[in-house]
mmCIF file of C-alpha atoms in Angstrom:
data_model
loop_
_atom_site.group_PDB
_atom_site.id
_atom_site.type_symbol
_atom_site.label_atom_id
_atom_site.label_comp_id
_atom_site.label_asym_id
_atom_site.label_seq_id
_atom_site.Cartn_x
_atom_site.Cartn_y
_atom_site.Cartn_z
ATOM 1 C CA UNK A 1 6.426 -1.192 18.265
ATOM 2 C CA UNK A 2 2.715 -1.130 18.851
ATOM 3 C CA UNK A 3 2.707 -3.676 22.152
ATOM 4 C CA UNK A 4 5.569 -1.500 23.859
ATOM 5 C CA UNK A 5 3.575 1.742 22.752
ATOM 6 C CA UNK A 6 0.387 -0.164 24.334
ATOM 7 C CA UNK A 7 2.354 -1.801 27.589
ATOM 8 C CA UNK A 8 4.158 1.899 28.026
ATOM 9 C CA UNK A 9 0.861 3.756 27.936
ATOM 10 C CA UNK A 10 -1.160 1.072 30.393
ATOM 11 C CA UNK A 11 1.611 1.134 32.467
ATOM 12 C CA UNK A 12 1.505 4.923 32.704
ATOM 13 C CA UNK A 13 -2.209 4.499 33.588
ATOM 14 C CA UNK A 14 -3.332 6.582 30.166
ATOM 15 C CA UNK A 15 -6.059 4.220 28.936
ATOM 16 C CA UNK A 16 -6.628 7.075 26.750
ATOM 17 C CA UNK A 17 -3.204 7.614 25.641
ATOM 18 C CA UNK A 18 -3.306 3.750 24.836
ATOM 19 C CA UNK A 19 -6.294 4.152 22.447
ATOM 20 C CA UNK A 20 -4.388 6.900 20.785
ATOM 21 C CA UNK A 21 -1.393 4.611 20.023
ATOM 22 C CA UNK A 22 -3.613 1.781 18.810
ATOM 23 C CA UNK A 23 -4.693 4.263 16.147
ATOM 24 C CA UNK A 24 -2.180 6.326 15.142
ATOM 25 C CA UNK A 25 -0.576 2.237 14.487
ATOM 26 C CA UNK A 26 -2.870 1.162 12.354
ATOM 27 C CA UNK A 27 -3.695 4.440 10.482
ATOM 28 C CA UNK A 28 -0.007 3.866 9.593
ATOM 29 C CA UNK A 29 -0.538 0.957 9.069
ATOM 30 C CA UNK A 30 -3.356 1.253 6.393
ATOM 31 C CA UNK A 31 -1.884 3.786 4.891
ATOM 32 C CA UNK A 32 1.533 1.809 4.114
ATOM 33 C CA UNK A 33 -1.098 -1.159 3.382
ATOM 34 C CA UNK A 34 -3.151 0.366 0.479
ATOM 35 C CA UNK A 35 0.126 2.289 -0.865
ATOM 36 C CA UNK A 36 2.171 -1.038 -1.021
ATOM 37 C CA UNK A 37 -1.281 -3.308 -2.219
ATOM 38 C CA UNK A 38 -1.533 -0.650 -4.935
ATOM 39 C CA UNK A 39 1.836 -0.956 -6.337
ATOM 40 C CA UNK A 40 1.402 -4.357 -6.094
ATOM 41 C CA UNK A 41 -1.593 -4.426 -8.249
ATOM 42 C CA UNK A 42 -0.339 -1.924 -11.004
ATOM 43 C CA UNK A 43 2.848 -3.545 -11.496
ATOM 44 C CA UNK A 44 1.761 -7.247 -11.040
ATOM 45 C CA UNK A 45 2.361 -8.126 -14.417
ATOM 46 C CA UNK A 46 5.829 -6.684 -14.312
ATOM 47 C CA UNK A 47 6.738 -9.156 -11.701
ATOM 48 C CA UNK A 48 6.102 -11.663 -13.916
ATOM 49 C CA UNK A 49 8.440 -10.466 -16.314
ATOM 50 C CA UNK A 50 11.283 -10.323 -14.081
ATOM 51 C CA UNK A 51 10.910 -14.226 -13.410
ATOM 52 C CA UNK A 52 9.759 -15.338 -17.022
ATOM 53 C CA UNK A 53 8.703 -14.471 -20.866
ATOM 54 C CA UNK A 54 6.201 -17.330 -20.592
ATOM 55 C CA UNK A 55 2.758 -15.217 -20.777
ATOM 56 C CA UNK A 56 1.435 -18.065 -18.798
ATOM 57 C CA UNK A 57 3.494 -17.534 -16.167
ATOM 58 C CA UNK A 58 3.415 -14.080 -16.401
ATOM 59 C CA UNK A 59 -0.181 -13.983 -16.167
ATOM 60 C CA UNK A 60 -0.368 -16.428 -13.076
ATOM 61 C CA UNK A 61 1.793 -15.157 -11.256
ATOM 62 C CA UNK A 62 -0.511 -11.471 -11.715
ATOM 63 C CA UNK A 63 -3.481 -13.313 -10.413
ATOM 64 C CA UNK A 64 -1.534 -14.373 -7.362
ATOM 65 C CA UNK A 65 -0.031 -11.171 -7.045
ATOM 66 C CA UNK A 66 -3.417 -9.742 -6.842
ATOM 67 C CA UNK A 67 -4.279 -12.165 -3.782
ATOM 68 C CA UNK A 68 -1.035 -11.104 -2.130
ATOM 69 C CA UNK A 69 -2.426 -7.072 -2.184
ATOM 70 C CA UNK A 70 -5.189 -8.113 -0.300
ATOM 71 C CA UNK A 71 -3.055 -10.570 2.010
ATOM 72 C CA UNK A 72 -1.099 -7.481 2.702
ATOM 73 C CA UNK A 73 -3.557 -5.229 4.083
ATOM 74 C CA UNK A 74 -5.357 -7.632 6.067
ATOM 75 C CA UNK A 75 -1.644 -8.722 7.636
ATOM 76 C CA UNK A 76 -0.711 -5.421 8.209
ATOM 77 C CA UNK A 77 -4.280 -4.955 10.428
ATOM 78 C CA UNK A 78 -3.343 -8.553 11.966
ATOM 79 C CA UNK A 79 -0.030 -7.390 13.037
ATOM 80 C CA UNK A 80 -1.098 -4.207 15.407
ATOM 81 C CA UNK A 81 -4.064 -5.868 16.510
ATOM 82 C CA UNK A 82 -1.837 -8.956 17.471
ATOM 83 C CA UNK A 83 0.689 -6.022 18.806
ATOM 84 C CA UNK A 84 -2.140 -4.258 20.747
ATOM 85 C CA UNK A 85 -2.962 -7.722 22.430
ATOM 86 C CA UNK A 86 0.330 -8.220 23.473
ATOM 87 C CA UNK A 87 0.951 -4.787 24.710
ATOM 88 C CA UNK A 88 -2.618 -5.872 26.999
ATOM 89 C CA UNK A 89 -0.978 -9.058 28.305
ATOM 90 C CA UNK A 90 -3.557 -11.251 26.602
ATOM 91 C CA UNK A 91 -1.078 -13.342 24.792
ATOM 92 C CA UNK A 92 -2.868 -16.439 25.432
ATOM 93 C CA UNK A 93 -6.192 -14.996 23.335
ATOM 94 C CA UNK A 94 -4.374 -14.328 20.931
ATOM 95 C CA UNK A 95 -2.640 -17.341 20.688
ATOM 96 C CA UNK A 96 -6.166 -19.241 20.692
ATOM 97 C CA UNK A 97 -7.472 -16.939 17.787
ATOM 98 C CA UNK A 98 -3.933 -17.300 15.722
ATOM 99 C CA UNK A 99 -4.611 -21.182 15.931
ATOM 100 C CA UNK A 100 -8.272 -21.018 14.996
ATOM 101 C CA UNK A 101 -7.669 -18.947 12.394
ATOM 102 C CA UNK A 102 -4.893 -20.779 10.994
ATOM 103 C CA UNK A 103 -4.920 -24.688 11.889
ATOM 104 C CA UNK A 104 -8.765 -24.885 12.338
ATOM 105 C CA UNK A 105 -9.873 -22.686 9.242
ATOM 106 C CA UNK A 106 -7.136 -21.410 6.914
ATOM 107 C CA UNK A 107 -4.899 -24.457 6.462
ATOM 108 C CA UNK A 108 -7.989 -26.911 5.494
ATOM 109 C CA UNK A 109 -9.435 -24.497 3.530
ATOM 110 C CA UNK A 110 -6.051 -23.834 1.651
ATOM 111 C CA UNK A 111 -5.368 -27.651 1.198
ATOM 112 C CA UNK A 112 -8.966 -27.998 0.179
ATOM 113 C CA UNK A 113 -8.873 -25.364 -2.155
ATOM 114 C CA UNK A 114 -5.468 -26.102 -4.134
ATOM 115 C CA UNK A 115 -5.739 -30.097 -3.760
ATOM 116 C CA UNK A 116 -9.651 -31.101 -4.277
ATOM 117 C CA UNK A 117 -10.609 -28.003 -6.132
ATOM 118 C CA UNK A 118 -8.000 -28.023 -8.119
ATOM 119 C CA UNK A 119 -6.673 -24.462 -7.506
ATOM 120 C CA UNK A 120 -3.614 -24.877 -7.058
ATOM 121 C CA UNK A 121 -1.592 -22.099 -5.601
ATOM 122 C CA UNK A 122 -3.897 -19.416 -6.060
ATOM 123 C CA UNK A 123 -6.122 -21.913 -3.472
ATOM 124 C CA UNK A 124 -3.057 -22.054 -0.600
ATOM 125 C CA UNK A 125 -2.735 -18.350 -0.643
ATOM 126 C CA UNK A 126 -6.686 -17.975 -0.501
ATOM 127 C CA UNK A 127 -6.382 -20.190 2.448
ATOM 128 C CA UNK A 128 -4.036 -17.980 4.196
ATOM 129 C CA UNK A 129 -5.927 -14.747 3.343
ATOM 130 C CA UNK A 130 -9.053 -16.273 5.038
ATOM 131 C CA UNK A 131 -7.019 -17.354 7.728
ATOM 132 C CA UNK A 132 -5.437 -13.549 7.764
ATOM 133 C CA UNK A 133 -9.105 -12.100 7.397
ATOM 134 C CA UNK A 134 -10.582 -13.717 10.399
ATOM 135 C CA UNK A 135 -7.399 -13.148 12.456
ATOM 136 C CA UNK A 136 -7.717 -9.619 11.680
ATOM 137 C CA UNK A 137 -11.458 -9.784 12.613
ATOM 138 C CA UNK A 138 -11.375 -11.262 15.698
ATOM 139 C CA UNK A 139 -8.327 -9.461 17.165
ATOM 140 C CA UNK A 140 -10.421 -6.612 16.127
ATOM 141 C CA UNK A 141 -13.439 -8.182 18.406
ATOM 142 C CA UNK A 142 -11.328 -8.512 21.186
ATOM 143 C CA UNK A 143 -9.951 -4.867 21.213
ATOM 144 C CA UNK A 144 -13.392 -3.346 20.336
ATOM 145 C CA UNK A 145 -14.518 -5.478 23.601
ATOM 146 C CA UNK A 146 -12.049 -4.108 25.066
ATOM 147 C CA UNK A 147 -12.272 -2.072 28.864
ATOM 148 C CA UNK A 148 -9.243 0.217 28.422
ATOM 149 C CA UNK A 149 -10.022 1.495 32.443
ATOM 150 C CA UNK A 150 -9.616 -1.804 33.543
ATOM 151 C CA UNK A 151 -7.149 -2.929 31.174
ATOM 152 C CA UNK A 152 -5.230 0.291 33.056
ATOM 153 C CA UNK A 153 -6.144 -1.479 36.501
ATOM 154 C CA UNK A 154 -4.596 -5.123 35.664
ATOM 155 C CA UNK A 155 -1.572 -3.132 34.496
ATOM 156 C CA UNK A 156 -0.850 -1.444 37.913
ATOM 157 C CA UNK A 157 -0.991 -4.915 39.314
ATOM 158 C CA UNK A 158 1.029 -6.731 37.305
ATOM 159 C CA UNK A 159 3.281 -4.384 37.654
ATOM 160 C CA UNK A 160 2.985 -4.403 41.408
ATOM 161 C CA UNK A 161 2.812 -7.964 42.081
ATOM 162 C CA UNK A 162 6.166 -8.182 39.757
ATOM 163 C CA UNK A 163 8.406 -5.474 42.033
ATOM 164 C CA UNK A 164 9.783 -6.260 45.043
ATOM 165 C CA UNK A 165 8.265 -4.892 48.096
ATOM 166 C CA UNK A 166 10.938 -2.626 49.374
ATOM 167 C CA UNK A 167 10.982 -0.985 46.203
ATOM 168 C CA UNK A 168 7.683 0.423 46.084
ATOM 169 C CA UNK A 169 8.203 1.833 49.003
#
């Protein structure tokens, strides 16, 4: 929704109107975040109950629960900043920055975490909320860097170099 809100407005030549859709997105988006992370939270342990009586299980599966929260906000940020780059046409940044983020930091970490610190599965879905976390932050980076004026001005020619002539006249 976000990259077609983004696209629509930059093809419109509204780099303020485009702004204005990036944060009404993710003031939506936080909002749904912290409602859903603190559901999660409060009713972690009921979870558990739904899958097992084992109080060991039960209480694991709170502690992971309690790392999923947090992997939910920081998603939810990940997933309109990833929507905002797309809407820009910079799918190949954020292609480079998913696979950093990912394959260079959060998959080693996760594997190191759960395998040679013995972890376990609380360490592969630490790995992935790093890996969300600096996903989130450096998407973030790249919009804050962001000229929205120019951003406006490599619209209009993508869009004119993609039209055939006769048509724009």
């Amino acid at each position: 929704m976000d990259s077609t809100r983004v696209s629509n407005e930059l093809g419109a030549r509204r780099p303020k109107g485009t702004i204005l859709a990036g944060r009404v997105a993710m003031g939506m988006v936080a909002t749904e975040g912290a409602i859903a992370a603190i559901i999660i939270i409060i009713s972690r342990r009921l979870w558990g109950y739904c899958y097992s009586t084992d109080e060991v299980v039960v209480g694991y599966l709170s502690q992971i629960l309690f790392l999923l929260a947090i992997v939910h906000i920081f998603d939810g940020i990940q997933s309109i900043f990833s929507g905002i780059t797309r809407g820009c046409g910079r799918q190949k940044d954020g292609a480079f920055i998913n696979l950093g983020a990912y394959y260079f930091v959060g998959i080693p970490m996760a594997i190191f975490l759960a395998f040679f610190q013995g972890i376990g599965g609380k360490g592969l879905w630490m790995g992935i909320m790093v890996a969300v976390f600096l996903q989130s932050l450096f998407l973030g980076i790249l919009i804050l860097c962001t000229n929205w004026d120019k951003e406006v001005d490599k619209a209009a020619d993508r869009i004119s170099r993609s039209m055939p002539e006769n048509v724009l006249k």
